[in-house]
Short mmCIF file of C-alpha atoms and ligand atoms in Angstrom, two decimals:
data_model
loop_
_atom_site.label_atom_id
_atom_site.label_comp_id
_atom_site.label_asym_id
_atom_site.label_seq_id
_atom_site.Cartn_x
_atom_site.Cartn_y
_atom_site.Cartn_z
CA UNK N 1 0.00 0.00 0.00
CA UNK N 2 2.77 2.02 1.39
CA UNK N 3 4.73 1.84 -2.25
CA UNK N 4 1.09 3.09 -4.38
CA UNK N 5 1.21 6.34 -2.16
CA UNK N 6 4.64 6.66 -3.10
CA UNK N 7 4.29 6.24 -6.76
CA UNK N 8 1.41 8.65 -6.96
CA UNK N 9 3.32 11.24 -4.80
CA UNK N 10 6.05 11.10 -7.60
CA UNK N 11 3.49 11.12 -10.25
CA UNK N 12 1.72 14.05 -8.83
CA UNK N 13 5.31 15.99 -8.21
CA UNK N 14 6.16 15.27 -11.86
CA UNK N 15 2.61 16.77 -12.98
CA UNK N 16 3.20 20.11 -11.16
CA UNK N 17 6.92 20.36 -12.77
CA UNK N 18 5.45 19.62 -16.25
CA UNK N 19 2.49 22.29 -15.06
CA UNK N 20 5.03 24.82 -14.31
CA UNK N 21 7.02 24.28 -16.93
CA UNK N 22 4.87 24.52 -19.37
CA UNK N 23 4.38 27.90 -18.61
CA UNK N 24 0.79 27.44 -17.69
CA UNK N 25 1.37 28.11 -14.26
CA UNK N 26 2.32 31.86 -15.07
CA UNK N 27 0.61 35.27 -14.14
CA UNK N 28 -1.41 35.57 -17.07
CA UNK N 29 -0.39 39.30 -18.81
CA UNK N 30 -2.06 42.32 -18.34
CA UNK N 31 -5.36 43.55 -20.98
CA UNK N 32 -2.51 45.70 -22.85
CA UNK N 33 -2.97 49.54 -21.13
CA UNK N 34 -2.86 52.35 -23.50
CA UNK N 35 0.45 53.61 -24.18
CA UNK N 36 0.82 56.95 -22.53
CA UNK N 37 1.48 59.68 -25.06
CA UNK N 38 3.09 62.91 -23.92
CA UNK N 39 3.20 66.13 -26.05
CA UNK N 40 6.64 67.69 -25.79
CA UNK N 41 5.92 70.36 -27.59
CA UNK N 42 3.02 72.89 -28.52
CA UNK N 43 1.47 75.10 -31.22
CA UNK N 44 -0.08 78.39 -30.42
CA UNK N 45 -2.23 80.03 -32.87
CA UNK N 46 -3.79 83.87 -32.17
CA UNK N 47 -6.59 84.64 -34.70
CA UNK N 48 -8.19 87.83 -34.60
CA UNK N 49 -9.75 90.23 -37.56
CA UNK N 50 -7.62 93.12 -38.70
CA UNK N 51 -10.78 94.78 -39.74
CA UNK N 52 -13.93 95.67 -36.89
CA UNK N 53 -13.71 95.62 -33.52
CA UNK N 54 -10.88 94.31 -30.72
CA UNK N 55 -11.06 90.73 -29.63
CA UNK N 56 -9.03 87.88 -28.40
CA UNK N 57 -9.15 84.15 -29.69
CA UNK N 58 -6.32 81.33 -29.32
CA UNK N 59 -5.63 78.20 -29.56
CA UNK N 60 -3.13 75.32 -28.09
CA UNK N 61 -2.41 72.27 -29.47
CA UNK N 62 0.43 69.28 -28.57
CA UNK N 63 2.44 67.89 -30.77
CA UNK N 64 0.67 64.59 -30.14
CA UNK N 65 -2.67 65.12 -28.58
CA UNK N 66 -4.63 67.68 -27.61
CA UNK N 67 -6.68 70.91 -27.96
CA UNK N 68 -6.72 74.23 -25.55
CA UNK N 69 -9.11 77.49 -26.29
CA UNK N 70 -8.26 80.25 -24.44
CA UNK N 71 -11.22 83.07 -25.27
CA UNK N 72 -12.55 82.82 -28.68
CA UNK N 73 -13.95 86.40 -29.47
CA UNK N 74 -17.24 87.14 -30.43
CA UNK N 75 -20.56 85.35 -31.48
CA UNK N 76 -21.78 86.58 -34.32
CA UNK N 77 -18.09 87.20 -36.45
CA UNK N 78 -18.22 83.97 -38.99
CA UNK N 79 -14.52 83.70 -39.78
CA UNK N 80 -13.93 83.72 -36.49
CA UNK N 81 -16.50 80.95 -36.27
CA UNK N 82 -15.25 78.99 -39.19
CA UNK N 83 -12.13 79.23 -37.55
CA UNK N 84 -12.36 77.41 -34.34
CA UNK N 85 -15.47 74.70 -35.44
CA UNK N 86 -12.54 73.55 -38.32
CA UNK N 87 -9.55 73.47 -35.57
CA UNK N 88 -12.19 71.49 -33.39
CA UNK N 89 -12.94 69.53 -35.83
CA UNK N 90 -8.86 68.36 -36.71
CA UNK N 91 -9.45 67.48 -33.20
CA UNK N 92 -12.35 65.16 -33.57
CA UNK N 93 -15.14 67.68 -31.82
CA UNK N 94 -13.00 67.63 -28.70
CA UNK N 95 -12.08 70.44 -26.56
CA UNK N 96 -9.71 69.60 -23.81
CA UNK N 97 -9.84 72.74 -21.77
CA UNK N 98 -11.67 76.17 -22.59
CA UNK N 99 -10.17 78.80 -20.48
CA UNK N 100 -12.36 81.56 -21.03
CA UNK N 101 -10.81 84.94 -19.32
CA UNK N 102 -13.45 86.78 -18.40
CA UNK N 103 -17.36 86.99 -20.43
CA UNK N 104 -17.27 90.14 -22.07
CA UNK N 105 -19.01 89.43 -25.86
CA UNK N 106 -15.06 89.93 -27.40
CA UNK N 107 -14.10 87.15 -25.28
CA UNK N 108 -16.69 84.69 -24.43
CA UNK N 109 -18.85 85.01 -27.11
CA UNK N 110 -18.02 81.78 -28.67
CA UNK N 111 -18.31 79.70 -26.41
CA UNK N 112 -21.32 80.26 -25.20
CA UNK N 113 -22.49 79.92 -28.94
CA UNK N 114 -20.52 76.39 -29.54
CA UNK N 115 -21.23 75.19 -26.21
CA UNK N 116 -24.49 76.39 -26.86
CA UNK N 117 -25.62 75.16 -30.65
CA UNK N 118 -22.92 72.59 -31.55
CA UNK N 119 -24.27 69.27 -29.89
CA UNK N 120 -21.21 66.91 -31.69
CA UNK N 121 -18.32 69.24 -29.85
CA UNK N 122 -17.86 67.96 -26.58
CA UNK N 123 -15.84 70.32 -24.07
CA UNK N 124 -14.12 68.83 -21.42
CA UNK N 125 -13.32 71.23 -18.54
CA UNK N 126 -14.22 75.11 -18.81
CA UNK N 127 -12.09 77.18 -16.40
CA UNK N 128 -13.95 80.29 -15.47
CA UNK N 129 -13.47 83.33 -12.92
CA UNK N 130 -15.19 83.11 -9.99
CA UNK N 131 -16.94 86.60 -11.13
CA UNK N 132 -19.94 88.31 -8.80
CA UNK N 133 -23.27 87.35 -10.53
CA UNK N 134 -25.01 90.35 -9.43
CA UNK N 135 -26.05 92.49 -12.46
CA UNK N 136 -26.49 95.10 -10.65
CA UNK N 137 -23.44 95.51 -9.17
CA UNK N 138 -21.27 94.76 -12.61
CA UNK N 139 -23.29 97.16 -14.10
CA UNK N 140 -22.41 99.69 -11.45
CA UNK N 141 -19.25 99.21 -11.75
CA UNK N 142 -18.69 99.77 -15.59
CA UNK N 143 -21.78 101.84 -17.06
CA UNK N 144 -20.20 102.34 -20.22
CA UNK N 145 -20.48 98.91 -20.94
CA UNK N 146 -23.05 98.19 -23.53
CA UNK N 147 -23.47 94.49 -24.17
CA UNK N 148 -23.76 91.93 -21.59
CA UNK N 149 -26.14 89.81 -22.96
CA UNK N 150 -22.56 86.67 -23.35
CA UNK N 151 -22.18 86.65 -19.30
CA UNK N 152 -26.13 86.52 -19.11
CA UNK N 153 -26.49 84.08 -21.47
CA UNK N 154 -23.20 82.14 -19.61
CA UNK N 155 -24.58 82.47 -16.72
CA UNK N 156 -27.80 80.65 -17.84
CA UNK N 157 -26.31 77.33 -19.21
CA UNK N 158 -25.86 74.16 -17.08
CA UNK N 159 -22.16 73.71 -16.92
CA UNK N 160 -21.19 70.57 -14.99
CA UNK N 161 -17.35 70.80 -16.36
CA UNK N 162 -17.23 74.16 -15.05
CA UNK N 163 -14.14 75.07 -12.89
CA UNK N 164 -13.85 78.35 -10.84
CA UNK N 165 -10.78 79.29 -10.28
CA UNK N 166 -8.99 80.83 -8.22
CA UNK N 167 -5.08 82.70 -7.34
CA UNK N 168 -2.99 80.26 -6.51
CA UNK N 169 -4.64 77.32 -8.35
CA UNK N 170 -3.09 75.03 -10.66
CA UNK N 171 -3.98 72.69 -13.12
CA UNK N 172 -2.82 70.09 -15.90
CA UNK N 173 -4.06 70.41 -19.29
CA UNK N 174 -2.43 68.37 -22.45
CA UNK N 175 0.90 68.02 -20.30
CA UNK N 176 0.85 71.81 -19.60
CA UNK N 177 0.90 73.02 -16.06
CA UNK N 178 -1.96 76.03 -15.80
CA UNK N 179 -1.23 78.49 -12.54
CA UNK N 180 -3.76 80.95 -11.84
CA UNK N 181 -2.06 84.19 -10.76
CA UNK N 182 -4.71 86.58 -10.29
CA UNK N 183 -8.71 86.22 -10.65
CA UNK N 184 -11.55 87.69 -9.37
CA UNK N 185 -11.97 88.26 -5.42
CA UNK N 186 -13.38 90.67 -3.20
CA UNK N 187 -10.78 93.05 -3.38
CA UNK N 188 -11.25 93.76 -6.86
CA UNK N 189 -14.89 95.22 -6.19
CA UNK N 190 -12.96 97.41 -3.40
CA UNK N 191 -10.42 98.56 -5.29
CA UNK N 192 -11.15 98.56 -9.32
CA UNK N 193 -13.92 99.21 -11.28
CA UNK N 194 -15.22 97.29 -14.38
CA UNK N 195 -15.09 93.68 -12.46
CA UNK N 196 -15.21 91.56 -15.23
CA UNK N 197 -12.12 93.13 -16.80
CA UNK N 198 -10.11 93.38 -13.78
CA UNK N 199 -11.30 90.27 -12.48
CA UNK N 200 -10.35 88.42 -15.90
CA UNK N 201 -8.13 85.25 -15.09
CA UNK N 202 -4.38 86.14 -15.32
CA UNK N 203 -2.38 82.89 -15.76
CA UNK N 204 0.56 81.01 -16.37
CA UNK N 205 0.83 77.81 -18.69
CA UNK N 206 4.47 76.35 -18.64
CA UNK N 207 5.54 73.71 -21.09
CA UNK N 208 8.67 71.65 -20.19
CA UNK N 209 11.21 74.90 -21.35
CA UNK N 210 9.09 77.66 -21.80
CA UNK N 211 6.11 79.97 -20.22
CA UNK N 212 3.22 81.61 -21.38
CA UNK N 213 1.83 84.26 -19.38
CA UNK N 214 -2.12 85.30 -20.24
CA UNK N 215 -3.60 88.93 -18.87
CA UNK N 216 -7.35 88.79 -20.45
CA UNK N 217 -8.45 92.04 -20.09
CA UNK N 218 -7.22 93.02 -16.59
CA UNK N 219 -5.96 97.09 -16.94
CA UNK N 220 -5.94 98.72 -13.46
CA UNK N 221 -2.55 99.38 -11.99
CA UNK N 222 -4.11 98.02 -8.61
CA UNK N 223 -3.93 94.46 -11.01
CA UNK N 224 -0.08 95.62 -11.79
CA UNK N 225 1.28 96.18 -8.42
CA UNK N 226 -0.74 92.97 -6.98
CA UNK N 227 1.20 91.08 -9.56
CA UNK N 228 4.28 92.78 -9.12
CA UNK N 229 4.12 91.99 -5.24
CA UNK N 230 2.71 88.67 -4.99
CA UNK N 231 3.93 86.95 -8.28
CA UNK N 232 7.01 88.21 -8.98
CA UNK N 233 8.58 84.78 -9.15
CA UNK N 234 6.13 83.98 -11.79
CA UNK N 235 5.89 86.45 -14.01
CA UNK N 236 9.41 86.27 -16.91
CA UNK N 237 7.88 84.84 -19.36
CA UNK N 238 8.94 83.67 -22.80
CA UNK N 239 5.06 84.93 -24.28
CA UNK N 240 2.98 87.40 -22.89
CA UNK N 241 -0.68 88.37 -24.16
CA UNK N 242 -0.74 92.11 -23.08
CA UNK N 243 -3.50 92.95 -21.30
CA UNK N 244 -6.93 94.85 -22.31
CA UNK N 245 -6.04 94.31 -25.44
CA UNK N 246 -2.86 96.82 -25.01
CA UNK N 247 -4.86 99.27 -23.68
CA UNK N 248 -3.80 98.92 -19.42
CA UNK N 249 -2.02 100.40 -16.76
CA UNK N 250 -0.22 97.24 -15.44
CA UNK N 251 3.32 99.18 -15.48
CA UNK N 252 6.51 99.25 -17.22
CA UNK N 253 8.04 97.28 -14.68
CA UNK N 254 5.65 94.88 -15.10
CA UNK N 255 6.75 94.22 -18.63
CA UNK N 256 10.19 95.02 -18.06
CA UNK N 257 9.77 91.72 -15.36
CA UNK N 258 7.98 89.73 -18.05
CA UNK N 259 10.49 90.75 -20.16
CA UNK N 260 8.73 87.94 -23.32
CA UNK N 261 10.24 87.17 -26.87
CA UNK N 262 7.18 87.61 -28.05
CA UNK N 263 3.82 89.79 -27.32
CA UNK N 264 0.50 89.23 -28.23
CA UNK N 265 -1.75 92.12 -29.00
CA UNK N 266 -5.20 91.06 -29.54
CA UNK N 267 -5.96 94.44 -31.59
CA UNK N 268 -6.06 95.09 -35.22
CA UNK N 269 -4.46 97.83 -37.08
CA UNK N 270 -6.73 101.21 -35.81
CA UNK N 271 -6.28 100.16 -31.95
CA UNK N 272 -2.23 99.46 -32.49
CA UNK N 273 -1.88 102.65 -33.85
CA UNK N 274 -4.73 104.52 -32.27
CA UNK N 275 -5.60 105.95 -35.46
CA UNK N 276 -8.38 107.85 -33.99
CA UNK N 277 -6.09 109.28 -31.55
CA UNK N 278 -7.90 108.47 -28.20
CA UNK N 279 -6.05 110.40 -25.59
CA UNK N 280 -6.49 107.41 -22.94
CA UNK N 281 -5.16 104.63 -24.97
CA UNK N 282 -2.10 103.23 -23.95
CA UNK N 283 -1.30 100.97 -26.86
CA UNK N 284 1.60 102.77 -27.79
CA UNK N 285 3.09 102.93 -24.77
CA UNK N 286 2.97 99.29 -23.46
CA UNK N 287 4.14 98.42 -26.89
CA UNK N 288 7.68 100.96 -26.96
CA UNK N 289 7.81 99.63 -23.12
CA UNK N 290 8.36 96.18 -24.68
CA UNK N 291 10.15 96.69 -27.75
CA UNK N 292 12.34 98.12 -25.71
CA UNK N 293 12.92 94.91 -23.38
CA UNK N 294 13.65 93.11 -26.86
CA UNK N 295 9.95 91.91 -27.68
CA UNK N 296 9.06 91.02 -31.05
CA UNK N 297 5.39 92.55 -31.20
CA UNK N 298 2.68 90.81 -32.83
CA UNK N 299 -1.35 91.42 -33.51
CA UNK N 300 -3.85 90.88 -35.56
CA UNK N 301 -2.98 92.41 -39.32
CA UNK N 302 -0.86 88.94 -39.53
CA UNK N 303 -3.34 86.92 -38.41
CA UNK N 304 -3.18 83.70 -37.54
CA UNK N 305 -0.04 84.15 -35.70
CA UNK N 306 1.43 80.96 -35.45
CA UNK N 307 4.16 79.61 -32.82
CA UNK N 308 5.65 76.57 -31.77
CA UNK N 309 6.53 76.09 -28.42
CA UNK N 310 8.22 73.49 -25.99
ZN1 ZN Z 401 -11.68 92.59 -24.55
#
């Protein structure tokens, strides 16, 4: 009896070698994960009408994958349009981030009409300032201001992608690391007027060599000297879109700090050189500030303005 046991104990040890190796015995392999794909580098496009009225519309995309919208301009401006529903489209009707500044109609206006009318476009996250949503008060602030009817109409629409933001704040988007600098607060009621412009989202998007730095519309010096004092670290930049369209009070040491290759002025031709000779404008200004610092200077008569980016 004794010598059975023993012959099926060898018989049984010689089945579990042959098991193992056979290779049967091994950790199956993993469902094959998707290979990640970083950009490591990035194109940013300005587009903007030389003709009509001031806006501010661009685009980021990586080198592999990958769409950002910062703005957009306004609604009701077709090539504008046409512009961004055929870069959304190279990017199969997906928008990774939409940063949209601040929701005056120059600004916002398309989104709120894509978001609004193009059902195939699917927008991922929409970063936003955490502006005051009391008409009364914005209109206070800034009665010269004609149209609101884009922050009504944003304020209206069921966003569950939206993302306030706030200083401080940072975020990834296509392998880009977003830092919010300055946005709205309470302060900026207390110590500015026209809130959606001051409050506009001031931010920084580094790549893996190089910084972009993005001013919306803010134009109070208040705006300036907070920058100056509490992001001074941040601000030298290798692209800068000036804010207000040109037309702010941020400082020449501000842009002496920022000190970019390149500046964006999202103006055409009669704002860059106030043609109508507005005695408030400060186009000119800002702009000899940072040709002097070495900037090359560019707006909206060479539109799309096209650079690449790592
Ligand atoms: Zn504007």
């Amino acid at each position: 009896m004794k010598k059975v046991w023993k012959i099926l104990g060898i018989i049984c040890f010689l089945l579990i070698v042959i098991f193992l190796f056979s290779g049967r015995g091994k950790t199956l392999p993993k469902e094959k994960e998707e290979p990640i794909i970083k950009n490591e580098s990035w194109t940013l496009t300005q587009f903007g009408s030389n003709e009509g009225s001031q806006m501010m519309c661009f685009t980021i995309e990586g080198n592999e994958k990958g769409l950002v919208i910062i703005d957009g301009g306004y609604r009701d401006v077709e090539e504008q349009h046409q512009f961004l529903i055929d870069k959304i489209a190279e990017h199969n009707n997906v928008v990774d981030a939409w940063i949209i500044t601040h929701f005056d109609a120059d600004h916002g206006g398309e989104f709120v009409r894509i978001a609004n009318e193009e059902n195939d476009v699917q927008i991922k996250k929409v970063y936003v300032a955490d502006t005051p949503t009391d008409m009364e008060l914005l209109k206070k602030n800034a009665p010269y201001e004609d149209d609101w009817s884009v922050y009504e109409d944003y304020l209206a629409m069921d966003l569950p992608q939206k993302v306030k933001v706030h200083p401080g704040n940072q975020y990834q988007l296509i392998d880009l690391k977003m830092k919010v600098l300055c946005s709205y607060e309470d302060w900026i009621d207390e110590k500015t007027d026209n809130l959606l412009n001051n409050g506009a989202i001031v931010f920084k998007l580094y790549g893996n060599e190089e910084s972009l730095l993005f001013c919306g519309d803010v134009q109070s010096e208040v705006i300036g000297e907070y920058l100056m004092e509490n992001c001074k670290n941040d601000l030298k930049s290798d692209y800068l879109q000036v804010g207000h369209h040109g037309n702010n009070n941020l400082g020449d040491e501000f842009y002496r700090e920022v000190s970019p290759k390149i500046a964006f002025f999202a103006a055409p031709d009669w704002l860059m050189e106030n043609v109508a000779r507005v005695p408030w404008y400060t186009v000119e200004e800002n702009r000899a500030v940072l040709e002097e610092t070495g900037a090359e200077i560019l707006w909206h008569n060479t539109s799309p303005n096209q650079i690449v980016f790592q």
